[in-house]
mmCIF file of C-alpha atoms and ligand atoms in Angstrom:
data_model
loop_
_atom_site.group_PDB
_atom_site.id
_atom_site.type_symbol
_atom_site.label_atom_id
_atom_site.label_comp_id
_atom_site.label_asym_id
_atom_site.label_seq_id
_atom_site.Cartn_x
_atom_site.Cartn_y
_atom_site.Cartn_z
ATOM 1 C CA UNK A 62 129.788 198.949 -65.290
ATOM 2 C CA UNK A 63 130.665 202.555 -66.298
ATOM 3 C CA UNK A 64 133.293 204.771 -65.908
ATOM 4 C CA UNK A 65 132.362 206.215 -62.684
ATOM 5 C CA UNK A 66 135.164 208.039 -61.839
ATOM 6 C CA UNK A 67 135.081 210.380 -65.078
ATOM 7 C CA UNK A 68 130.864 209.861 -65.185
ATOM 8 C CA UNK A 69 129.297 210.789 -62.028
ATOM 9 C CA UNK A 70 127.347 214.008 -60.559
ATOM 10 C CA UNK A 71 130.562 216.183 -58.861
ATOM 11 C CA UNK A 72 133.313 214.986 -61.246
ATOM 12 C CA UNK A 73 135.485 217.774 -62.980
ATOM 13 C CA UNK A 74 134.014 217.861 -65.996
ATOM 14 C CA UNK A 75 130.503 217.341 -65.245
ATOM 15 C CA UNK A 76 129.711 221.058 -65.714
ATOM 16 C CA UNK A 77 131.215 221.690 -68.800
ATOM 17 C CA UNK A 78 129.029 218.667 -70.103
ATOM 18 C CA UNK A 79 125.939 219.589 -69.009
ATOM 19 C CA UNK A 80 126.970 223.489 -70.584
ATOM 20 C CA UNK A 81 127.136 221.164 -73.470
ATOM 21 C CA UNK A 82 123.694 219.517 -73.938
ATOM 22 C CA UNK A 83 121.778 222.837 -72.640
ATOM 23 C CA UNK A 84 123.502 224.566 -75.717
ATOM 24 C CA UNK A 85 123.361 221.977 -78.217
ATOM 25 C CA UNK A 86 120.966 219.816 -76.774
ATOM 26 C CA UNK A 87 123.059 216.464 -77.062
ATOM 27 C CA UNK A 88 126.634 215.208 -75.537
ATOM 28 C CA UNK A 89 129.055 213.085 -76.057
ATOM 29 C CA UNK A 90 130.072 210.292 -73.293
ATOM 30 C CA UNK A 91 133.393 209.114 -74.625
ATOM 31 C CA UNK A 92 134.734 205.787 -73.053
ATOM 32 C CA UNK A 93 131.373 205.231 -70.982
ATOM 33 C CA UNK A 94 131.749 201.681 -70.763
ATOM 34 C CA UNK A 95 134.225 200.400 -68.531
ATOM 35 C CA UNK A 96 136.737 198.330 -70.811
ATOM 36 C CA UNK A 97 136.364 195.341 -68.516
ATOM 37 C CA UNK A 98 132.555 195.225 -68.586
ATOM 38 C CA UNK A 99 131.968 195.963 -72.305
ATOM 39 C CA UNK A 100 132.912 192.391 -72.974
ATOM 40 C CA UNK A 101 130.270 191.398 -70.997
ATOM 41 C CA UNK A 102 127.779 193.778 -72.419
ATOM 42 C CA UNK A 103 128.543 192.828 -75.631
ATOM 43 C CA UNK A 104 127.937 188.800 -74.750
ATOM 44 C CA UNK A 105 124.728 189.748 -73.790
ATOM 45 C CA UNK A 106 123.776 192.105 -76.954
ATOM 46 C CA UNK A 107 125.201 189.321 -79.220
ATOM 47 C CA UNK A 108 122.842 186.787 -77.644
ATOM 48 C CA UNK A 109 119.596 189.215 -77.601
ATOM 49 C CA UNK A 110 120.473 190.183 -81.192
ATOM 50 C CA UNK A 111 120.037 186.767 -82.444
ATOM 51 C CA UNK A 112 116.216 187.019 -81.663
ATOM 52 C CA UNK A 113 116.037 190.369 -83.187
ATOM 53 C CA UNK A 114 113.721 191.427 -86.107
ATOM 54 C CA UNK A 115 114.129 192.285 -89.343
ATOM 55 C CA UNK A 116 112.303 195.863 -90.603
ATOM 56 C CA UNK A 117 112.263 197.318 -93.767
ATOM 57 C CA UNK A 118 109.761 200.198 -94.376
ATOM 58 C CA UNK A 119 108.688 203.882 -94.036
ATOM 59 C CA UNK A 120 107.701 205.351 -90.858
ATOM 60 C CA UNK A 121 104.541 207.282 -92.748
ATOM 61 C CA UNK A 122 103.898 209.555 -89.179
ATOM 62 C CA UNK A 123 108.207 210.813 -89.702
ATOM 63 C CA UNK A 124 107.766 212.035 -93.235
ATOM 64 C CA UNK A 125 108.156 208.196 -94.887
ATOM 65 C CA UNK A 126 111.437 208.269 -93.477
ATOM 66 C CA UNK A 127 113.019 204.814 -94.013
ATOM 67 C CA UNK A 128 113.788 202.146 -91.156
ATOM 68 C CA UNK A 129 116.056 199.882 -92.253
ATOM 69 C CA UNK A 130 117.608 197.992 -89.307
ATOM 70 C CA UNK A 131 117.348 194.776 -86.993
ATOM 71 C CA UNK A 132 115.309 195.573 -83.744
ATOM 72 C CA UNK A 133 114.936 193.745 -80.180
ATOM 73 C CA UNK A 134 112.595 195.239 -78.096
ATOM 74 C CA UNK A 135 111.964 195.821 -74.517
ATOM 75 C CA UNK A 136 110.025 193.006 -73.845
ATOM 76 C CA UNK A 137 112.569 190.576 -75.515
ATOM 77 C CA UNK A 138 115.386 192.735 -73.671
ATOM 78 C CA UNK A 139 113.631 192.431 -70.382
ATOM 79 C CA UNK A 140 112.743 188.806 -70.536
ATOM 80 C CA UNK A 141 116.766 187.555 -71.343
ATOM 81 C CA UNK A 142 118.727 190.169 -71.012
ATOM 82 C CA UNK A 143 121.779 189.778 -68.149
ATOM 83 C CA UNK A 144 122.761 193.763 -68.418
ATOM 84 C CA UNK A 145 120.656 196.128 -69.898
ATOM 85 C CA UNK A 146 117.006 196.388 -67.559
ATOM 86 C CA UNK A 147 119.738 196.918 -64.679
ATOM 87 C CA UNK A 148 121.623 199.263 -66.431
ATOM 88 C CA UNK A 149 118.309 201.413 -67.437
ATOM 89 C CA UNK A 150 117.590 202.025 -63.880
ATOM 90 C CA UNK A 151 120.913 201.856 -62.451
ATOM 91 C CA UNK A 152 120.930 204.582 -60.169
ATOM 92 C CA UNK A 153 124.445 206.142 -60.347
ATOM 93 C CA UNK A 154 123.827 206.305 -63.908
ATOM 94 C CA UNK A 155 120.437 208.373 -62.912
ATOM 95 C CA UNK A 156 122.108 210.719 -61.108
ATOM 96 C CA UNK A 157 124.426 211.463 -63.228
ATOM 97 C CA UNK A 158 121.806 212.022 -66.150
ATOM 98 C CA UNK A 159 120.196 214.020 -63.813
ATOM 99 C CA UNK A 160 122.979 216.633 -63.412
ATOM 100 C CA UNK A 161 123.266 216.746 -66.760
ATOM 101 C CA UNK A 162 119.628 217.476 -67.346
ATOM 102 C CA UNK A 163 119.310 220.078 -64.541
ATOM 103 C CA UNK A 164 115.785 217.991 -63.934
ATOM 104 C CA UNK A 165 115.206 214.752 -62.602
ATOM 105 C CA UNK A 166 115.542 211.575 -65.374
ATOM 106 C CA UNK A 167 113.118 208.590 -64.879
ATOM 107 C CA UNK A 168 112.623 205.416 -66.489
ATOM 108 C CA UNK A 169 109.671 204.497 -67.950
ATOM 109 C CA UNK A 170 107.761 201.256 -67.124
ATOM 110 C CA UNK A 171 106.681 199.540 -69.915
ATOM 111 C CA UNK A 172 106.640 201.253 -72.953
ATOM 112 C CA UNK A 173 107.841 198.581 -75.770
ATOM 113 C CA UNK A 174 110.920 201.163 -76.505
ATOM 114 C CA UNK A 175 111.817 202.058 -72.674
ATOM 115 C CA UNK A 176 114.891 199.781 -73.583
ATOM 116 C CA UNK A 177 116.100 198.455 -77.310
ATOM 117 C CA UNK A 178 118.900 197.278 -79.278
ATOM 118 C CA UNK A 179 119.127 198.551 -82.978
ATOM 119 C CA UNK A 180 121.554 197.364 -85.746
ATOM 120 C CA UNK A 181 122.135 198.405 -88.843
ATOM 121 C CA UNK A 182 124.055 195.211 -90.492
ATOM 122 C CA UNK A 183 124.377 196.127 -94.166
ATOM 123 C CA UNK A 184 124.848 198.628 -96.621
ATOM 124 C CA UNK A 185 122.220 201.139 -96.752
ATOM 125 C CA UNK A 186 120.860 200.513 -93.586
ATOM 126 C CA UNK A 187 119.764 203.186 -91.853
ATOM 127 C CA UNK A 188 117.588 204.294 -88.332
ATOM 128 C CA UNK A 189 115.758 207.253 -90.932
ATOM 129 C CA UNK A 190 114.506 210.928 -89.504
ATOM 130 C CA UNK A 191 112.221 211.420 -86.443
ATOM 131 C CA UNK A 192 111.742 213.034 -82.990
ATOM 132 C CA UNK A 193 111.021 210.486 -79.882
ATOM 133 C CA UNK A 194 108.188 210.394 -77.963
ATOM 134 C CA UNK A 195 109.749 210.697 -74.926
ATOM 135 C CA UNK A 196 112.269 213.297 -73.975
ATOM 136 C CA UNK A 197 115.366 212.052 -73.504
ATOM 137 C CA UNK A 198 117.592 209.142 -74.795
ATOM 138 C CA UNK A 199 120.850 207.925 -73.900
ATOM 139 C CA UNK A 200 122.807 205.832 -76.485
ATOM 140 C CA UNK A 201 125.448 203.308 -76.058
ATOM 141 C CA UNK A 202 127.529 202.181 -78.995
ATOM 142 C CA UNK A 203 128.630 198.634 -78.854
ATOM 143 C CA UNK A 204 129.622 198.161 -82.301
ATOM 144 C CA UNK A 205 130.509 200.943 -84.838
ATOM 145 C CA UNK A 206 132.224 200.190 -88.578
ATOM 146 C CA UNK A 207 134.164 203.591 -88.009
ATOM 147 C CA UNK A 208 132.722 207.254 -89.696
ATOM 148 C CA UNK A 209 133.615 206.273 -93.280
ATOM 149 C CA UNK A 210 131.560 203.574 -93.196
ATOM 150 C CA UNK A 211 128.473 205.604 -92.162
ATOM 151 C CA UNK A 212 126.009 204.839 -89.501
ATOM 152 C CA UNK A 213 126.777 207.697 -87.243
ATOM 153 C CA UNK A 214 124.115 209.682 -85.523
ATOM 154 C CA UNK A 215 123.106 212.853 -87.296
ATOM 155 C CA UNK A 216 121.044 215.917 -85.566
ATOM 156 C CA UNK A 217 119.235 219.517 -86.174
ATOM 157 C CA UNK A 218 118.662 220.661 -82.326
ATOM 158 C CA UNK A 219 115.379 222.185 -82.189
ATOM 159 C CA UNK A 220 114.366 221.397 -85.767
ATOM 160 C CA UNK A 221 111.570 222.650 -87.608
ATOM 161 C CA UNK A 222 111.274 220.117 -89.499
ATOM 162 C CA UNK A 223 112.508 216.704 -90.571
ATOM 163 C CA UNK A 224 113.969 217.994 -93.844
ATOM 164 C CA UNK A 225 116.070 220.162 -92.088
ATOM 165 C CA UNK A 226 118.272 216.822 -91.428
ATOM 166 C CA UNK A 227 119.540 217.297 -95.096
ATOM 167 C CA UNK A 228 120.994 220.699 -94.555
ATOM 168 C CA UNK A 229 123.570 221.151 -92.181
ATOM 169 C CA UNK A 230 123.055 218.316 -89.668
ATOM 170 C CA UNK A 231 125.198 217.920 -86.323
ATOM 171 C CA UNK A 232 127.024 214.251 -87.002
ATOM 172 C CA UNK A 233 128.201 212.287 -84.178
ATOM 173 C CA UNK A 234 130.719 209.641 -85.082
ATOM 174 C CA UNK A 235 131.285 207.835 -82.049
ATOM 175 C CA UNK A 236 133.098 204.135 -80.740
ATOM 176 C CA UNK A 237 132.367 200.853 -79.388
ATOM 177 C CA UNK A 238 131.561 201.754 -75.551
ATOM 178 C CA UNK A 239 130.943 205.484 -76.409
ATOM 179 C CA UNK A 240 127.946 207.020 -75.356
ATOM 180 C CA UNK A 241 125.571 210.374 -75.688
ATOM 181 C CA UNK A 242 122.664 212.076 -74.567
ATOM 182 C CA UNK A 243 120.266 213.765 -76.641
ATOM 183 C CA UNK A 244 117.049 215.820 -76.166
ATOM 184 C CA UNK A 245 115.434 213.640 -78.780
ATOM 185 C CA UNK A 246 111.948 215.091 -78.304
ATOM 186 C CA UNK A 247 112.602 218.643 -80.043
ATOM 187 C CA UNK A 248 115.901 217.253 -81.894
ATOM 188 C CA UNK A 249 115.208 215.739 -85.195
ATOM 189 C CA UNK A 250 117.780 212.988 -85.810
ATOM 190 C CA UNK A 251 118.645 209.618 -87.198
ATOM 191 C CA UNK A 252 121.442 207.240 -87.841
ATOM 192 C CA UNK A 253 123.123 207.936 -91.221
ATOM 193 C CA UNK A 254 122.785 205.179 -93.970
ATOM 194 C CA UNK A 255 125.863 202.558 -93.443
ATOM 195 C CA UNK A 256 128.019 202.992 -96.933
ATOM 196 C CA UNK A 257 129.417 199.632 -95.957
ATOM 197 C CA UNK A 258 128.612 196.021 -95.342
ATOM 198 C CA UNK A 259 129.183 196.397 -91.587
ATOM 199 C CA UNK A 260 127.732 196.372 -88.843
ATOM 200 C CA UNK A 261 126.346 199.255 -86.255
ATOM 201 C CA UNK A 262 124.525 198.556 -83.429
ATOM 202 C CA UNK A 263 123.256 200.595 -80.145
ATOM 203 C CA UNK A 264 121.487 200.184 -77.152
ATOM 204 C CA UNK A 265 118.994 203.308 -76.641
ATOM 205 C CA UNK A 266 117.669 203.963 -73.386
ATOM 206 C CA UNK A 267 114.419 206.153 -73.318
ATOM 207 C CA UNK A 268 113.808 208.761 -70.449
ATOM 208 C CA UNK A 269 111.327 211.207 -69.334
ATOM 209 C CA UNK A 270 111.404 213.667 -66.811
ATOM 210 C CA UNK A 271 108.672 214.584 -64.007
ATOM 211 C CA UNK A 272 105.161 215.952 -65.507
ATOM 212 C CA UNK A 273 106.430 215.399 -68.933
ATOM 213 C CA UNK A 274 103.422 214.494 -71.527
ATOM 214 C CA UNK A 275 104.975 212.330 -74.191
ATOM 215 C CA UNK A 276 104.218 212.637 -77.878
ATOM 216 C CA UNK A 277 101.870 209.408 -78.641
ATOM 217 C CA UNK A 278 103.014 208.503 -82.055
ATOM 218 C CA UNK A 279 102.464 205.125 -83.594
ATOM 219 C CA UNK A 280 106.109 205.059 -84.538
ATOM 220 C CA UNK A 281 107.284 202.628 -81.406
ATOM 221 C CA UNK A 282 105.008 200.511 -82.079
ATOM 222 C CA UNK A 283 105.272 199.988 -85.746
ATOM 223 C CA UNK A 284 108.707 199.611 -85.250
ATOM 224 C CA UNK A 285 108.968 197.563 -82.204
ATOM 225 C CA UNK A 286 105.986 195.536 -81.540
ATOM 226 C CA UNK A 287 106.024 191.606 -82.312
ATOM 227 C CA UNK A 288 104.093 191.207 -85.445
HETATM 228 FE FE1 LIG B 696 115.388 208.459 -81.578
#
């Protein structure tokens, strides 16, 4: 599935990455996805993203910031999905997390989020400003209109607040079959506003690590749950 020979726990550059999330609490995964499989993942996304659902509102618990995106949720993902529940707890990709993290990373069970697929399909679109309630998420890009076109992640690493997203943010333009890591507990962030009728779309993987209390927000739920 993944690029095991440049992502795994000993590999050369697996120190330098993990340097790079403890200082800036996020990194970058280039060419994650194994060109062979990502065709495959991406069947499987395209199918799941036909039952996804529209949402169009603002998250009133992240400072009204807006969500304006298509959404499948775990339970959908977990009920027809070939790829993703057996990528979540794949465990080579575990391990490797786990060097990164310098702690142990573990799935959750069934929170509605533990697994989703977001897309952003128009203009204006946008995944608006908020912390996670879990600690950690890992991000795959399957479809990306480029960084001119928007849709990018964007990050303050231990943020103060929200607002602080419209200073000086971090901004992650990534590929199709990129990936990243991000402490997304303490790191405010959100996918930029597409500035084109295209279309962006992830697969975010939530985390936690052992003895961690997670944040109990309403925010999965009002953005995930059936209605
Ligand atoms: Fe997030």
């Amino acid at each position: 599935m993944f690029r095991n020979d440049l992502y795994h726990p000993s590999a050369a550059q697996t120190p330098a990455l993990a340097a790079h999330y403890h200082r800036l609490h996020h990194v970058a995964f280039p060419g994650f996805v194994e060109s062979g499989f990502f065709a495959q993942l991406r069947e499987d996304v395209d199918r799941l993203l036909q039952r996804s659902m529209r949402r169009d509102f603002l998250m009133a618990c992240m400072d009204n910031s807006p969500r304006r995106m298509n959404v499948v949720n775990g339970n959908t993902i977990e009920q027809l999905s070939q790829w993703v529940p057996a990528i979540y707890t794949a465990p080579e990709l575990l391990d490797f997390l786990s060097e990164i993290v310098g702690e142990r990373v573990l799935p959750l069970t069934d929170d509605i989020d533990r697994y989703v697929i977001n897309q952003l399909r128009q203009s204006s679109d946008t995944f608006g400003a908020h912390y996670d309630d879990y600690p950690l998420s890992f991000v795959i890009i399957m479809e990306s209109p480029g960084a001119e076109g928007g849709g990018y992640a964007e990050m303050v690493p231990n943020a103060t607040s929200l607002a602080q997203l419209e200073e000086n943010p971090i901004r992650l333009p990534l590929r199709a079959g990129d990936a990243y890591l991000l402490k997304a507990d303490t790191t405010a962030h959100r996918v930029a506003p597409l500035t084109v009728d295209a279309s962006r779309v992830a697969i975010n993987l939530a985390y936690t690590t052992p003895g961690y209390v997670p944040r109990m927000t309403e925010s999965a739920a009002m953005l995930y749950a059936e209605a």
